[in-house]
Amino acid sequence: MNSLWMLLLPVAAASGWLASIRHRKRSVTFASDYYLGLRHLFNEEPDKAIDVFIDLLSVDKETIDTHLALGTLFRNRGEVNRAIRIHDNLVARSELSKKQRLYALFELAHDYMHAGVLDRAEELFLEVLNLDNKSAGANKALMTIYEQQKDWHKAIKFAKKLPKLQRRSMTAAIANYYCELGDPEAALEIDKNCVRASILLGNKQVQCGQYKNAIFSYKNILSQDADFIAEIIDSLAICYANLRNEKAFDKYLYECLKKAPRISILIAISENIRKTEGDFAAIDFMTEQLSRCPSLHGLLYITELYVNNSDITTRKRLQSLLDTMHILLRAKPAYRCSRCGFSAKTLYWHCPSCREWNSLKPIYGLDGN
Ligand SMILES: [Zn+2]
């Protein structure tokens, strides 16, 4: 209730100010309505009080800014219906200047967007653009609306206009829109460092049996963003296995290890060693690596190999240890947003929390990838 009083004070003050003006004009009706509003306020009927004060605050050149401020205030408080009522009332007025009409329309569109009525918000933002086609805010809002509606072609159209209007690169967003459309080639034309597009292109080529092309696409990721190299290790292994060229795969893994020493690369190398030289050679390799780069996933890998090579009694004893390690690691997130800190077990290209593209990255370190 206190917060409502805080909200109503400026409304009452503005109405009071107007009341004093109107008083000079002998407006009896206004004064009685004003006191009616106050009575609602004192009777702890804030909803009725707000409505009376809004009605009292007639729209003229002197009060337009107050109406706009009130509308924004209500929307920020989550009272979108009241914000819509105020802004709707404003845009219907003929006395508004072009600049004021634009502002009111823009605010009204935001109200509907806030309320989740996206088709009405879209209409209003398009109306804003009809009056001012250089409105970065309207372009950006329309891009966001089409993004939410997964209308990627329209999202691309408006995102492409934005860099000229707000000097902010939109390449990451546009490339991801093309990825959503299943067109990684177009995504890479827009953003040659789009990891998602390289993965998508590689996957498409694997589906067509074009393993050499797929390897080329996946390998781009090392220069695009080495943090994501772990994401394509398994796919690369499939490509090289189909080409019966495991040696080349092994060589590439060591190249990756130099640039991005990650546990997933060490495990892939250890697996190659295990296939050719046996379990204990893999254990020796991983043990030596872990002394330089401690990792719970590496420890789990070694423990599993020891369990596989133990007698039945020891295996049973070690199994509970293995189960605990699995539980511990499964509870850990694998990706974190570099912008807002949101963490997840699966990779999102669009952060569900801060709505930024390409901001989630694999987590590395003791219990990371
Ligand atoms: Zn985020």
Short mmCIF file of C-alpha atoms and ligand atoms in Angstrom, two decimals:
data_model
loop_
_atom_site.label_atom_id
_atom_site.label_comp_id
_atom_site.label_asym_id
_atom_site.label_seq_id
_atom_site.Cartn_x
_atom_site.Cartn_y
_atom_site.Cartn_z
CA MET A 1 0.00 0.00 0.00
CA ASN A 2 2.90 2.38 0.83
CA SER A 3 4.30 2.03 -2.69
CA LEU A 4 0.89 2.91 -4.12
CA TRP A 5 0.84 6.06 -2.01
CA MET A 6 4.26 6.93 -3.39
CA LEU A 7 2.91 6.46 -6.89
CA LEU A 8 -0.21 8.47 -6.26
CA LEU A 9 1.57 11.43 -4.68
CA PRO A 10 2.89 12.85 -7.98
CA VAL A 11 -0.52 12.20 -9.57
CA ALA A 12 -2.28 13.98 -6.77
CA ALA A 13 0.31 16.78 -6.83
CA ALA A 14 -0.14 17.27 -10.57
CA SER A 15 -3.90 17.19 -10.17
CA GLY A 16 -3.63 19.61 -7.27
CA TRP A 17 -1.57 21.98 -9.35
CA LEU A 18 -4.15 21.82 -12.06
CA ALA A 19 -6.87 22.19 -9.46
CA SER A 20 -5.38 25.50 -8.38
CA ILE A 21 -5.35 26.69 -11.99
CA ARG A 22 -8.86 25.47 -12.58
CA HIS A 23 -9.87 27.00 -9.26
CA ARG A 24 -9.04 30.37 -10.66
CA LYS A 25 -11.30 29.46 -13.54
CA ARG A 26 -14.04 28.60 -11.06
CA SER A 27 -14.32 25.00 -12.19
CA VAL A 28 -16.55 23.52 -9.52
CA THR A 29 -16.79 20.10 -11.22
CA PHE A 30 -13.02 19.71 -11.32
CA ALA A 31 -12.64 20.61 -7.65
CA SER A 32 -15.30 18.15 -6.58
CA ASP A 33 -13.70 15.37 -8.68
CA TYR A 34 -10.33 16.22 -7.20
CA TYR A 35 -11.66 15.85 -3.67
CA LEU A 36 -13.41 12.65 -4.70
CA GLY A 37 -10.00 11.30 -5.75
CA LEU A 38 -8.49 12.33 -2.46
CA ARG A 39 -11.36 10.68 -0.60
CA HIS A 40 -10.67 7.40 -2.43
CA LEU A 41 -7.02 7.75 -1.47
CA PHE A 42 -7.78 8.26 2.21
CA ASN A 43 -10.29 5.40 2.14
CA GLU A 44 -7.45 3.18 0.87
CA GLU A 45 -9.11 2.69 -2.50
CA PRO A 46 -6.04 3.44 -4.64
CA ASP A 47 -7.47 1.93 -7.85
CA LYS A 48 -10.46 4.27 -7.81
CA ALA A 49 -8.22 7.19 -6.80
CA ILE A 50 -5.83 6.56 -9.71
CA ASP A 51 -8.69 6.50 -12.20
CA VAL A 52 -10.14 9.76 -10.88
CA PHE A 53 -6.76 11.52 -11.00
CA ILE A 54 -6.04 10.25 -14.53
CA ASP A 55 -9.41 11.59 -15.70
CA LEU A 56 -8.74 14.91 -13.98
CA LEU A 57 -5.44 15.38 -15.72
CA SER A 58 -6.77 16.79 -18.97
CA VAL A 59 -4.49 16.57 -21.98
CA ASP A 60 -3.06 19.88 -23.07
CA LYS A 61 0.38 21.20 -23.98
CA GLU A 62 1.28 21.66 -20.32
CA THR A 63 0.30 18.19 -19.15
CA ILE A 64 1.42 15.94 -22.03
CA ASP A 65 4.79 15.27 -20.39
CA THR A 66 3.03 14.41 -17.11
CA HIS A 67 0.79 11.93 -18.96
CA LEU A 68 3.78 10.35 -20.67
CA ALA A 69 5.68 10.07 -17.38
CA LEU A 70 2.62 8.56 -15.70
CA GLY A 71 2.19 6.00 -18.48
CA THR A 72 5.79 4.89 -18.20
CA LEU A 73 5.47 4.78 -14.41
CA PHE A 74 2.42 2.49 -14.60
CA ARG A 75 4.07 0.19 -17.18
CA ASN A 76 7.20 -0.10 -15.04
CA ARG A 77 4.97 -1.06 -12.12
CA GLY A 78 3.39 -3.80 -14.24
CA GLU A 79 0.07 -1.91 -14.53
CA VAL A 80 0.02 -2.17 -18.30
CA ASN A 81 -3.74 -1.61 -18.72
CA ARG A 82 -3.47 1.82 -17.10
CA ALA A 83 -0.38 2.65 -19.18
CA ILE A 84 -2.31 1.67 -22.33
CA ARG A 85 -5.28 3.79 -21.27
CA ILE A 86 -3.05 6.86 -20.77
CA HIS A 87 -1.05 6.44 -23.99
CA ASP A 88 -4.15 5.51 -26.02
CA ASN A 89 -5.83 8.68 -24.77
CA LEU A 90 -2.77 10.71 -25.80
CA VAL A 91 -2.43 9.41 -29.36
CA ALA A 92 -6.12 10.16 -30.01
CA ARG A 93 -5.50 13.90 -29.38
CA SER A 94 -5.18 16.20 -32.37
CA GLU A 95 -3.30 18.87 -30.41
CA LEU A 96 -0.14 16.73 -30.16
CA SER A 97 2.91 17.79 -32.14
CA LYS A 98 4.48 15.21 -34.49
CA LYS A 99 7.28 14.60 -32.00
CA GLN A 100 4.82 14.09 -29.13
CA ARG A 101 2.61 11.76 -31.23
CA LEU A 102 5.67 9.70 -32.14
CA TYR A 103 6.67 9.42 -28.51
CA ALA A 104 3.16 8.48 -27.36
CA LEU A 105 2.78 5.90 -30.16
CA PHE A 106 6.17 4.42 -29.30
CA GLU A 107 5.21 4.16 -25.63
CA LEU A 108 1.82 2.64 -26.48
CA ALA A 109 3.54 0.04 -28.68
CA HIS A 110 5.85 -0.79 -25.77
CA ASP A 111 2.82 -1.20 -23.49
CA TYR A 112 1.34 -3.82 -25.84
CA MET A 113 4.72 -5.51 -26.19
CA HIS A 114 4.99 -5.61 -22.41
CA ALA A 115 1.49 -7.10 -22.23
CA GLY A 116 2.49 -9.79 -24.75
CA VAL A 117 0.00 -8.53 -27.38
CA LEU A 118 2.62 -8.73 -30.08
CA ASP A 119 0.41 -8.27 -33.16
CA ARG A 120 -0.91 -4.92 -31.82
CA ALA A 121 2.62 -3.87 -30.78
CA GLU A 122 3.85 -4.75 -34.29
CA GLU A 123 1.12 -2.57 -35.90
CA LEU A 124 2.01 0.38 -33.68
CA PHE A 125 5.77 0.12 -34.19
CA LEU A 126 5.17 -0.01 -37.96
CA GLU A 127 3.05 3.14 -37.55
CA VAL A 128 6.00 4.77 -35.72
CA LEU A 129 8.24 3.85 -38.65
CA ASN A 130 5.74 5.40 -41.08
CA LEU A 131 6.21 8.69 -39.23
CA ASP A 132 9.95 8.26 -38.70
CA ASN A 133 11.68 5.53 -40.69
CA LYS A 134 14.95 6.23 -38.84
CA SER A 135 13.59 5.23 -35.44
CA ALA A 136 16.22 2.79 -34.10
CA GLY A 137 13.93 1.93 -31.16
CA ALA A 138 11.04 0.88 -33.43
CA ASN A 139 13.35 -1.11 -35.72
CA LYS A 140 14.89 -2.87 -32.75
CA ALA A 141 11.50 -3.61 -31.17
CA LEU A 142 10.18 -5.04 -34.46
CA MET A 143 13.30 -7.19 -34.77
CA THR A 144 12.67 -8.48 -31.23
CA ILE A 145 8.97 -9.15 -31.97
CA TYR A 146 9.79 -11.15 -35.13
CA GLU A 147 12.54 -12.96 -33.21
CA GLN A 148 9.96 -14.00 -30.57
CA GLN A 149 7.54 -15.05 -33.32
CA LYS A 150 10.37 -16.96 -35.06
CA ASP A 151 9.63 -15.00 -38.24
CA TRP A 152 13.31 -15.05 -39.17
CA HIS A 153 13.02 -13.41 -42.61
CA LYS A 154 11.35 -10.31 -41.11
CA ALA A 155 13.80 -10.34 -38.16
CA ILE A 156 16.69 -10.27 -40.68
CA LYS A 157 15.06 -7.37 -42.60
CA PHE A 158 14.87 -5.15 -39.51
CA ALA A 159 18.19 -6.28 -37.99
CA LYS A 160 19.97 -5.27 -41.21
CA LYS A 161 18.67 -1.69 -40.86
CA LEU A 162 19.92 -1.28 -37.29
CA PRO A 163 23.72 -0.85 -37.69
CA LYS A 164 23.16 2.39 -39.67
CA LEU A 165 20.78 3.70 -37.00
CA GLN A 166 22.48 2.78 -33.75
CA ARG A 167 26.09 1.95 -34.74
CA ARG A 168 25.86 -1.47 -33.18
CA SER A 169 26.91 -4.56 -35.08
CA MET A 170 24.05 -7.00 -35.62
CA THR A 171 26.13 -9.65 -37.38
CA ALA A 172 25.84 -12.20 -34.55
CA ALA A 173 22.04 -11.91 -34.45
CA ILE A 174 21.60 -11.97 -38.24
CA ALA A 175 23.93 -14.97 -38.65
CA ASN A 176 21.92 -16.83 -36.01
CA TYR A 177 18.65 -15.95 -37.81
CA TYR A 178 20.10 -17.57 -40.95
CA CYS A 179 21.09 -20.59 -38.83
CA GLU A 180 17.50 -20.78 -37.59
CA LEU A 181 16.44 -20.85 -41.26
CA GLY A 182 18.85 -23.76 -41.80
CA ASP A 183 21.10 -21.69 -44.09
CA PRO A 184 24.63 -21.86 -42.60
CA GLU A 185 26.26 -20.65 -45.84
CA ALA A 186 24.32 -17.35 -45.64
CA ALA A 187 25.16 -17.13 -41.92
CA LEU A 188 28.89 -17.46 -42.67
CA GLU A 189 28.67 -14.77 -45.35
CA ILE A 190 27.34 -12.38 -42.70
CA ASP A 191 29.61 -13.57 -39.88
CA LYS A 192 32.65 -15.63 -40.87
CA ASN A 193 33.25 -16.37 -37.17
CA CYS A 194 29.83 -17.94 -36.59
CA VAL A 195 30.66 -21.20 -34.78
CA ARG A 196 27.03 -22.32 -34.92
CA ALA A 197 27.01 -22.00 -38.73
CA SER A 198 30.22 -24.04 -39.06
CA ILE A 199 28.76 -26.80 -36.86
CA LEU A 200 25.48 -26.70 -38.81
CA LEU A 201 27.28 -26.79 -42.16
CA GLY A 202 29.50 -29.68 -41.00
CA ASN A 203 26.44 -31.61 -39.78
CA LYS A 204 24.65 -31.08 -43.11
CA GLN A 205 27.71 -32.30 -45.00
CA VAL A 206 27.98 -35.40 -42.76
CA GLN A 207 24.32 -36.19 -43.55
CA CYS A 208 25.20 -36.08 -47.26
CA GLY A 209 28.28 -38.27 -46.72
CA GLN A 210 30.61 -35.36 -47.63
CA TYR A 211 33.10 -36.16 -44.85
CA LYS A 212 36.05 -34.20 -46.29
CA ASN A 213 33.92 -31.05 -46.60
CA ALA A 214 32.53 -31.64 -43.12
CA ILE A 215 36.05 -31.90 -41.65
CA PHE A 216 36.92 -28.60 -43.36
CA SER A 217 33.83 -26.94 -41.86
CA TYR A 218 34.42 -28.29 -38.36
CA LYS A 219 38.10 -27.32 -38.45
CA ASN A 220 37.11 -23.66 -38.96
CA ILE A 221 35.94 -23.61 -35.35
CA LEU A 222 39.49 -23.73 -34.00
CA SER A 223 40.16 -20.29 -35.49
CA GLN A 224 36.60 -18.98 -34.97
CA ASP A 225 36.46 -19.73 -31.24
CA ALA A 226 38.69 -22.47 -29.83
CA ASP A 227 36.46 -22.68 -26.74
CA PHE A 228 33.92 -24.61 -28.83
CA ILE A 229 36.32 -27.21 -30.20
CA ALA A 230 35.03 -29.81 -27.71
CA GLU A 231 31.59 -29.52 -29.35
CA ILE A 232 32.73 -31.15 -32.61
CA ILE A 233 35.30 -33.73 -31.43
CA ASP A 234 32.79 -36.61 -31.69
CA SER A 235 31.57 -35.48 -35.13
CA LEU A 236 35.17 -35.15 -36.36
CA ALA A 237 35.93 -38.66 -35.09
CA ILE A 238 32.99 -39.99 -37.18
CA CYS A 239 34.25 -38.16 -40.31
CA TYR A 240 37.82 -39.43 -39.98
CA ALA A 241 36.58 -42.97 -39.19
CA ASN A 242 34.46 -42.96 -42.38
CA LEU A 243 37.50 -41.83 -44.35
CA ARG A 244 39.57 -44.50 -42.54
CA ASN A 245 42.10 -41.84 -41.60
CA GLU A 246 42.37 -42.03 -37.81
CA LYS A 247 46.03 -40.96 -37.95
CA ALA A 248 45.08 -37.60 -39.41
CA PHE A 249 42.46 -37.25 -36.65
CA ASP A 250 45.07 -37.97 -33.99
CA LYS A 251 47.43 -35.40 -35.52
CA TYR A 252 44.64 -32.80 -35.56
CA LEU A 253 43.80 -33.50 -31.90
CA TYR A 254 47.38 -32.66 -30.87
CA GLU A 255 47.15 -29.45 -32.94
CA CYS A 256 43.95 -28.56 -31.04
CA LEU A 257 45.59 -29.43 -27.71
CA LYS A 258 48.32 -26.83 -28.34
CA LYS A 259 45.76 -24.10 -28.99
CA ALA A 260 43.05 -25.18 -26.55
CA PRO A 261 44.19 -27.61 -23.82
CA ARG A 262 40.78 -29.05 -22.90
CA ILE A 263 39.91 -32.30 -21.15
CA SER A 264 37.61 -33.39 -24.02
CA ILE A 265 40.59 -33.28 -26.40
CA LEU A 266 42.75 -35.22 -23.92
CA ILE A 267 40.03 -37.86 -23.62
CA ALA A 268 39.80 -38.17 -27.42
CA ILE A 269 43.60 -38.62 -27.67
CA SER A 270 43.51 -41.13 -24.79
CA GLU A 271 40.79 -43.09 -26.61
CA ASN A 272 42.98 -43.29 -29.72
CA ILE A 273 45.89 -44.54 -27.54
CA ARG A 274 43.60 -47.07 -25.85
CA LYS A 275 42.45 -48.48 -29.22
CA THR A 276 46.01 -48.97 -30.48
CA GLU A 277 48.09 -49.56 -27.33
CA GLY A 278 45.58 -50.70 -24.70
CA ASP A 279 43.94 -49.39 -21.53
CA PHE A 280 47.07 -48.94 -19.43
CA ALA A 281 48.86 -46.87 -22.09
CA ALA A 282 45.78 -44.58 -22.08
CA ILE A 283 45.84 -44.45 -18.26
CA ASP A 284 49.56 -43.51 -18.28
CA PHE A 285 48.98 -40.76 -20.86
CA MET A 286 46.00 -39.27 -19.01
CA THR A 287 47.72 -39.49 -15.58
CA GLU A 288 50.67 -37.53 -16.92
CA GLN A 289 48.39 -34.91 -18.49
CA LEU A 290 46.29 -34.53 -15.33
CA SER A 291 49.33 -33.59 -13.29
CA ARG A 292 49.56 -30.48 -15.50
CA CYS A 293 45.83 -29.94 -16.08
CA PRO A 294 43.69 -31.34 -13.20
CA SER A 295 40.19 -32.37 -14.23
CA LEU A 296 37.38 -34.37 -12.63
CA HIS A 297 36.32 -35.67 -16.06
CA GLY A 298 39.91 -36.90 -16.59
CA LEU A 299 39.90 -38.55 -13.16
CA LEU A 300 36.59 -40.23 -14.00
CA TYR A 301 38.04 -41.49 -17.30
CA ILE A 302 41.04 -43.05 -15.52
CA THR A 303 38.86 -44.56 -12.78
CA GLU A 304 36.57 -46.16 -15.38
CA LEU A 305 39.56 -47.75 -17.10
CA TYR A 306 40.86 -49.07 -13.75
CA VAL A 307 37.40 -50.47 -12.96
CA ASN A 308 37.27 -52.24 -16.33
CA ASN A 309 40.62 -53.87 -15.60
CA SER A 310 39.87 -54.93 -12.01
CA ASP A 311 38.70 -58.26 -10.62
CA ILE A 312 35.00 -58.58 -9.74
CA THR A 313 35.42 -57.73 -6.01
CA THR A 314 37.46 -54.57 -6.64
CA ARG A 315 35.11 -53.60 -9.47
CA LYS A 316 32.12 -53.72 -7.11
CA ARG A 317 33.94 -51.57 -4.56
CA LEU A 318 35.03 -49.00 -7.11
CA GLN A 319 31.63 -48.85 -8.80
CA SER A 320 30.07 -46.81 -5.96
CA LEU A 321 32.98 -44.36 -6.25
CA LEU A 322 32.31 -44.09 -9.99
CA ASP A 323 28.58 -43.56 -9.41
CA THR A 324 29.30 -40.71 -6.97
CA MET A 325 31.65 -39.03 -9.45
CA HIS A 326 29.01 -39.32 -12.18
CA ILE A 327 26.39 -37.72 -9.91
CA LEU A 328 28.77 -34.88 -8.98
CA LEU A 329 29.62 -34.10 -12.58
CA ARG A 330 26.06 -34.44 -13.85
CA ALA A 331 24.95 -31.79 -11.34
CA LYS A 332 27.39 -29.25 -12.79
CA PRO A 333 26.36 -26.88 -15.60
CA ALA A 334 28.42 -27.19 -18.78
CA TYR A 335 27.78 -23.72 -20.24
CA ARG A 336 27.64 -20.21 -18.86
CA CYS A 337 26.54 -16.88 -20.33
CA SER A 338 29.44 -14.44 -20.39
CA ARG A 339 26.97 -11.55 -20.23
CA CYS A 340 24.53 -12.40 -17.44
CA GLY A 341 26.01 -15.51 -15.78
CA PHE A 342 23.06 -17.80 -16.71
CA SER A 343 24.29 -21.41 -16.66
CA ALA A 344 22.89 -24.53 -18.32
CA LYS A 345 23.67 -28.15 -19.07
CA THR A 346 22.85 -27.74 -22.75
CA LEU A 347 24.20 -25.18 -25.19
CA TYR A 348 21.84 -22.33 -26.09
CA TRP A 349 22.90 -20.02 -28.90
CA HIS A 350 20.41 -17.46 -27.59
CA CYS A 351 20.68 -16.85 -23.85
CA PRO A 352 17.22 -17.56 -22.32
CA SER A 353 17.99 -15.07 -19.57
CA CYS A 354 19.51 -11.95 -21.19
CA ARG A 355 18.44 -12.75 -24.81
CA GLU A 356 21.98 -12.20 -26.14
CA TRP A 357 23.19 -14.29 -29.09
CA ASN A 358 26.40 -16.38 -28.83
CA SER A 359 26.94 -15.41 -25.19
CA LEU A 360 26.89 -18.95 -23.70
CA LYS A 361 30.29 -20.65 -23.67
CA PRO A 362 31.55 -24.02 -22.43
CA ILE A 363 32.80 -23.96 -18.84
CA TYR A 364 36.39 -25.11 -18.42
CA GLY A 365 38.49 -25.91 -15.39
CA LEU A 366 38.55 -28.57 -12.69
CA ASP A 367 34.94 -29.75 -13.21
CA GLY A 368 34.44 -28.28 -16.71
CA ASN A 369 34.69 -29.65 -20.24
ZN ZN B 1 22.76 -14.23 -20.68
#
